[in-house]
XYZ file of C-alpha atoms in Angstrom:
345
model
C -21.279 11.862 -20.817
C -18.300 11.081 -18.392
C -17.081 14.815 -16.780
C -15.958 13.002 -13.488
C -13.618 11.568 -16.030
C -12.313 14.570 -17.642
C -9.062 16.466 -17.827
C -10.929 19.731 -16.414
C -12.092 20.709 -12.827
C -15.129 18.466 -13.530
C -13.124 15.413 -12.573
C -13.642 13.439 -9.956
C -10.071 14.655 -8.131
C -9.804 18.363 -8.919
C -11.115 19.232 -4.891
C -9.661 16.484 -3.686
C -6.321 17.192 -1.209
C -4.600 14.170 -2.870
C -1.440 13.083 -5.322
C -4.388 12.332 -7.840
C -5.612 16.079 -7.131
C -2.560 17.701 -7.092
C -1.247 15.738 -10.307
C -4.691 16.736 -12.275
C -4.418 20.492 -11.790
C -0.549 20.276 -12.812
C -1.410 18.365 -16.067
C -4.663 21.282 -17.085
C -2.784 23.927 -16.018
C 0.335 22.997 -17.922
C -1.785 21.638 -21.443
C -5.767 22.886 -20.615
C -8.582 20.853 -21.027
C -7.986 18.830 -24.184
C -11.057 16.853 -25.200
C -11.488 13.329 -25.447
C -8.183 13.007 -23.282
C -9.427 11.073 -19.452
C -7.905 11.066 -16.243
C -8.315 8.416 -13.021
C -6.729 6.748 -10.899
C -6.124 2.785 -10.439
C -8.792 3.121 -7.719
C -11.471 4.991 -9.402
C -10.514 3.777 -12.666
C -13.977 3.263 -15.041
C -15.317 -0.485 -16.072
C -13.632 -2.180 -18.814
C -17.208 -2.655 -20.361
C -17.310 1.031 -19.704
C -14.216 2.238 -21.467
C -15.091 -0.348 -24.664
C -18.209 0.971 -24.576
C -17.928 4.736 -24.044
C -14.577 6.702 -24.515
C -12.209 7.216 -27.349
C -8.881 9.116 -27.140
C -6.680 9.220 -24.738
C -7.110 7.596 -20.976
C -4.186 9.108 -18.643
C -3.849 6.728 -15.647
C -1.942 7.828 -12.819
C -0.820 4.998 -10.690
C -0.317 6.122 -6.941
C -2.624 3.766 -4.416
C -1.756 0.311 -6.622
C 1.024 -0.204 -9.377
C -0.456 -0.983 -12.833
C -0.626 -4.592 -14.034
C -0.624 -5.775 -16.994
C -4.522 -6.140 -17.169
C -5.590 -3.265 -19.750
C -3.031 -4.850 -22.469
C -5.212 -7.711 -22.637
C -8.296 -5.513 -23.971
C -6.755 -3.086 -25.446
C -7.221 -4.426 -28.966
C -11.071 -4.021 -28.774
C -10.895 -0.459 -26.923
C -10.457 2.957 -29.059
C -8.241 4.521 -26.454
C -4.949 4.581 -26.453
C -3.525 4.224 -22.754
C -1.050 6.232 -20.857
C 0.357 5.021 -17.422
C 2.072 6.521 -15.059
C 3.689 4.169 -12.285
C 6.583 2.803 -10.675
C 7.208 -0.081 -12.312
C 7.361 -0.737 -16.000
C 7.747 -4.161 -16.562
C 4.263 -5.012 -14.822
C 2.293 -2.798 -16.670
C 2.685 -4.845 -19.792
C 3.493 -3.905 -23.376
C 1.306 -3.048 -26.167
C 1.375 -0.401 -28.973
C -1.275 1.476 -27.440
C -0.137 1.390 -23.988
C 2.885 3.754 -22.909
C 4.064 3.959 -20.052
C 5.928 6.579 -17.651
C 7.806 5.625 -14.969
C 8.058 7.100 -11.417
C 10.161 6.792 -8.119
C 9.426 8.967 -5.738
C 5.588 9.329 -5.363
C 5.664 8.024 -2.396
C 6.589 10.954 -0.634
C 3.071 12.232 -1.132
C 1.978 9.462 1.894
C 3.238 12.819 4.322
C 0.645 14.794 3.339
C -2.225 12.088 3.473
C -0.861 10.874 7.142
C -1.617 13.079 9.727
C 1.536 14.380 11.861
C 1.898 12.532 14.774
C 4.022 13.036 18.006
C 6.673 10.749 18.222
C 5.723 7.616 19.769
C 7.797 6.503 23.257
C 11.084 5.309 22.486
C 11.199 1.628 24.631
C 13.408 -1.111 24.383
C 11.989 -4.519 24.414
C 10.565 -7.195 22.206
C 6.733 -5.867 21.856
C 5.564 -5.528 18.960
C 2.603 -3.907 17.003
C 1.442 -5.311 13.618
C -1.715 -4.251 12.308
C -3.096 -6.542 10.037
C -6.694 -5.606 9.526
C -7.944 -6.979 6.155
C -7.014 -11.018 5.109
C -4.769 -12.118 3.062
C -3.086 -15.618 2.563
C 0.559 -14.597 3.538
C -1.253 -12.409 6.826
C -3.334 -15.459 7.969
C -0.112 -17.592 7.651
C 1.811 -14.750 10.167
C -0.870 -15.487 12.466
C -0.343 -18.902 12.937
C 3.421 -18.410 13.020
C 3.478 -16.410 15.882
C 0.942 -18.733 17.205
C 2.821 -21.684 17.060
C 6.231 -20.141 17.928
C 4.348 -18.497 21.141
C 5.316 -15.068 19.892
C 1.169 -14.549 19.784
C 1.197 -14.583 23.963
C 4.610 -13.663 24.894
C 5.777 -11.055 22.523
C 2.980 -9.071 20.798
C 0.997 -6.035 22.449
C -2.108 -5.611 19.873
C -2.946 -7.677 16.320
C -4.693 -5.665 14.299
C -8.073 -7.264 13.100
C -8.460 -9.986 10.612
C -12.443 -9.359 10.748
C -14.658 -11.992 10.685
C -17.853 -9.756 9.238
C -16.732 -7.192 6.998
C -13.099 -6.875 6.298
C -13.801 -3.602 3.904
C -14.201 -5.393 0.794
C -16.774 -8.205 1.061
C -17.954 -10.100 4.088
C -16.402 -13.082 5.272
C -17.080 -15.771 7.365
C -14.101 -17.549 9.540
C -14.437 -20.689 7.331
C -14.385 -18.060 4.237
C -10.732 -16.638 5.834
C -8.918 -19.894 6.742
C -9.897 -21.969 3.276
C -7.057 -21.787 1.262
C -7.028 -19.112 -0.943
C -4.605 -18.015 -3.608
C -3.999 -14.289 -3.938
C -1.895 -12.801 -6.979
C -0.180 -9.960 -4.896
C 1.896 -12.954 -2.697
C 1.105 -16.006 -5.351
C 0.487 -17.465 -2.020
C -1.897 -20.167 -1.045
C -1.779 -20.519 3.089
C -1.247 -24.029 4.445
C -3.056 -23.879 8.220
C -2.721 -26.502 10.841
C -6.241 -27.798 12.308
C -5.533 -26.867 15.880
C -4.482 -23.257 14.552
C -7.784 -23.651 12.338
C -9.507 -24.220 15.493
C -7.905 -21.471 17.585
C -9.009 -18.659 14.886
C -12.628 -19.707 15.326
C -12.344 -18.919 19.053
C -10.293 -16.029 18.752
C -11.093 -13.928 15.465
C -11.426 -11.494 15.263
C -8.535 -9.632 17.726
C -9.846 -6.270 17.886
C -7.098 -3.037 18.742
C -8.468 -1.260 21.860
C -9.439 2.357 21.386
C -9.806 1.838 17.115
C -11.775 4.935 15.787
C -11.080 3.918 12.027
C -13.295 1.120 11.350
C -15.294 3.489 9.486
C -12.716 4.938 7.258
C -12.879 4.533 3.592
C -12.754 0.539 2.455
C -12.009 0.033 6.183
C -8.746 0.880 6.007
C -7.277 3.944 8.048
C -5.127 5.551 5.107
C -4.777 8.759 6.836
C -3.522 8.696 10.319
C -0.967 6.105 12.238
C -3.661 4.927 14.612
C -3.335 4.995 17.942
C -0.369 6.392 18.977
C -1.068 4.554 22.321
C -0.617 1.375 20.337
C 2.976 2.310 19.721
C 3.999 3.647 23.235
C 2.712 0.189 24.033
C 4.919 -1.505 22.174
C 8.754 -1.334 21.048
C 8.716 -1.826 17.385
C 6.349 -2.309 14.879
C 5.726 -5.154 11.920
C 4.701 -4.251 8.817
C 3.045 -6.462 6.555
C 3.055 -4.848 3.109
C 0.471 -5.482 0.066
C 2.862 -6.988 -2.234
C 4.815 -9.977 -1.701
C 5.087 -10.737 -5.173
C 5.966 -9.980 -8.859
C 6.330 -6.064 -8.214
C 7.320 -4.150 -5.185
C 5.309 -1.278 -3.816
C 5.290 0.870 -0.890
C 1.739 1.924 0.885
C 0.662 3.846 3.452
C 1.380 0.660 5.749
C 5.150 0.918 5.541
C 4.955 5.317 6.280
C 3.005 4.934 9.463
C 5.936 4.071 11.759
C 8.265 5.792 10.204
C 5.879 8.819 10.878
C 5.505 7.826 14.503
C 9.105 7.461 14.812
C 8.479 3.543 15.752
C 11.584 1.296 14.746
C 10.019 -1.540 12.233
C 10.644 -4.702 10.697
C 9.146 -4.152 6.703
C 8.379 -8.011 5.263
C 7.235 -7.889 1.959
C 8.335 -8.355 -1.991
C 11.651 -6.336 -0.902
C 10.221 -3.605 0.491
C 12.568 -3.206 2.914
C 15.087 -2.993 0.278
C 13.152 -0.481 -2.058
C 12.924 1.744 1.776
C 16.575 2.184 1.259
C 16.466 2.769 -2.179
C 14.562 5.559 -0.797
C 17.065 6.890 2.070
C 15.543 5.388 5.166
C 17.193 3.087 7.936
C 15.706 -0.306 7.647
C 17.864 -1.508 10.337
C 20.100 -4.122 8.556
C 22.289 -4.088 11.668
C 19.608 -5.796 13.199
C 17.040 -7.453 11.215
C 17.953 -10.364 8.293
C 15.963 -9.320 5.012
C 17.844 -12.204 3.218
C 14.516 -14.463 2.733
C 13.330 -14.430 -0.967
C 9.883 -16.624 -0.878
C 6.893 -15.655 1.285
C 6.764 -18.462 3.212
C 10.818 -18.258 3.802
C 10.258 -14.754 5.002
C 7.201 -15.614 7.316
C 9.252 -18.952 8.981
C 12.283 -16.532 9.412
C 10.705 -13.988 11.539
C 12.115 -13.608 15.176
C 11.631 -11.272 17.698
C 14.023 -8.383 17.216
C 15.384 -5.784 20.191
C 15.467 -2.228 18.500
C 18.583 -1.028 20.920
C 19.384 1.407 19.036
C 19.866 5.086 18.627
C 16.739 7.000 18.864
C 18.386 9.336 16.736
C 17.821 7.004 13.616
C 13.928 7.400 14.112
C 13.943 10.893 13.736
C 16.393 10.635 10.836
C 13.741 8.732 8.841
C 10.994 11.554 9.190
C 13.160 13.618 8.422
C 13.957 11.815 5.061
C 10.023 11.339 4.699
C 10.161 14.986 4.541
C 13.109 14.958 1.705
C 10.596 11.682 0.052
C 7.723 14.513 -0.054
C 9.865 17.356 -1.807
C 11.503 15.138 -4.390
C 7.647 13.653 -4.955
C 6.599 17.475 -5.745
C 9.654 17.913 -8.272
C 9.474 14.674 -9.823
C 5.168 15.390 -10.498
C 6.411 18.519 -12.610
C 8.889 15.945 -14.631
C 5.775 13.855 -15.244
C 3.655 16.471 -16.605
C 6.596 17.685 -19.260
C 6.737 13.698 -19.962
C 3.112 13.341 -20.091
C 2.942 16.450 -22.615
C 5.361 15.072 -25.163
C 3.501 11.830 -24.846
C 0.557 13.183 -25.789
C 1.704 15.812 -28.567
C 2.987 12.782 -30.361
């Protein structure tokens, strides 16, 4: 009744070119196509009415795009499934006897193969910077009007990325719909907006990038290319706004990009930065302050940084993207023998 849920080649992500993809025909090939035993992702993942409804056994999750809250544990009482998921952190996934839960670290390498290579942007000294901000969130409307206020908006950015005012790839939203204060779980943020910046959003919003060719891309979000590269020869650094500013940290295809373009960056988010060196990659500390703990502490903080540094480090960190991706393919066949003892007992 559900094949495009199945452990077999009828699943939804045995032809796809993707961690989920890869990771399925890893798990069949190492135990075969066990029935009642499911496979998605956090992004395809079926309905909760759906799996109370429907399926029995075994559901394997693999966490890649989105970390795994705790949000299954709180149905998993009146579900006959028991639950296995595979993500990077633990402690948000919750606890309950039908829920285990596997851990991984370096997954992230797999953002190499989904990014398409990209020359090396021009290597410029200066305090330009790019920060592409396309969908809205609380803590990324609250950026806005911080480099509004502080004049960074005029003086010392190239290109915003869009904050769209029609369809930001989700659900449509109006400009009153953006600036009311909202409260979103992955910053437990609520924006506080002055009226004149209020005002200067309804004139201004959207800011469009010049020369954008991925407003069609899946959800309206470009998860498979930098962008522009002109946008970074344009500018001297870039600013990356991450997902999660909260509760977990997480690492998406937002924080790869300019390492793949070889642009220096400033990475604000729930200590992303930090979990970047965790990983092996410069983050700069000689330069930028990643001291700030609360969102709003790390938005009022921000200053314009000059990235005089050796261009040497750039091409360090693609090269450790490349070290990211192998350890990624190792750590997968770890998984599987993890995920087969899991499920033989």
């Amino acid at each position: 009744m559900w094949p495009s849920y199945e452990l077999s080649p009828s699943n939804i992500h045995w032809d796809k070119n993707t961690p989920q993809g890869r990771f399925l025909k890893l798990l069949v090939n190492k135990i075969g196509q066990v029935p009642d035993v499911w496979y998605c992702d956090t992004m395809d993942m079926p309905h909760l009415h759906h799996l109370k409804k429907y399926f029995s056994g075994t559901l394997i999750i693999y966490c890649w795009w989105d970390p795994a809250r705790d949000l299954l544990v709180q149905h998993l009482d009146d579900m006959d499934l028991h639950v296995i998921l595979i993500t990077s952190d633990v402690d948000y996934a919750g606890v309950h006897a039908k829920q285990t839960v596997i851990p991984w670290q370096y997954q992230y390498g797999f953002h190499m193969d989904l990014i398409q290579p990209s020359r090396p942007a021009k290597f410029t000294i200066g305090n330009r910077f790019l920060c592409m901000m396309r969908n809205h969130k609380s803590e990324r409307i609250q950026f806005l009007q911080h480099l509004w206020s502080n004049g960074l908006l005029d003086n010392h950015i190239s290109y915003l990325g869009q904050v769209n005012t029609e369809d930001n790839g989700r659900e449509a939203r109006t400009i009153d719909s953006i600036l009311r204060p909202q409260y979103f779980i992955d910053s437990e943020f609520t924006q506080c907006l002055e009226p004149k910046f209020e005002q200067w959003c309804a004139q201004n919003l959207p800011l469009v990038l010049p020369n954008d060719n991925t407003q069609n891309e899946e959800r309206n979000t470009d998860f498979y290319t930098v962008g522009n590269i002109d946008w970074y020869d344009q500018t001297d650094y870039s600013v990356v706004l991450e997902t999660y500013w909260a509760k977990t940290q997480f690492l998406t295809e937002k924080s790869f990009k300019p390492i793949i373009a070889q642009h220096p960056f400033i990475n604000m988010g729930n200590n992303t930065a930090q979990l970047l060196a965790r990983l092996g990659f410069d983050i700069f500390e000689d330069l930028v302050d990643y001291t700030a703990t609360s969102t709003l502490d790390r938005i009022d903080q921000f200053q314009s940084v000059t990235f005089d540094i050796d261009p040497c480090r750039l091409a360090n960190n693609l090269i450790n993207m490349h070290e990211l991706r192998q350890s990624a393919i190792e750590e997968q066949h770890h998984l599987v023998v993890r995920l087969e003892d899991s499920l033989a007992n």
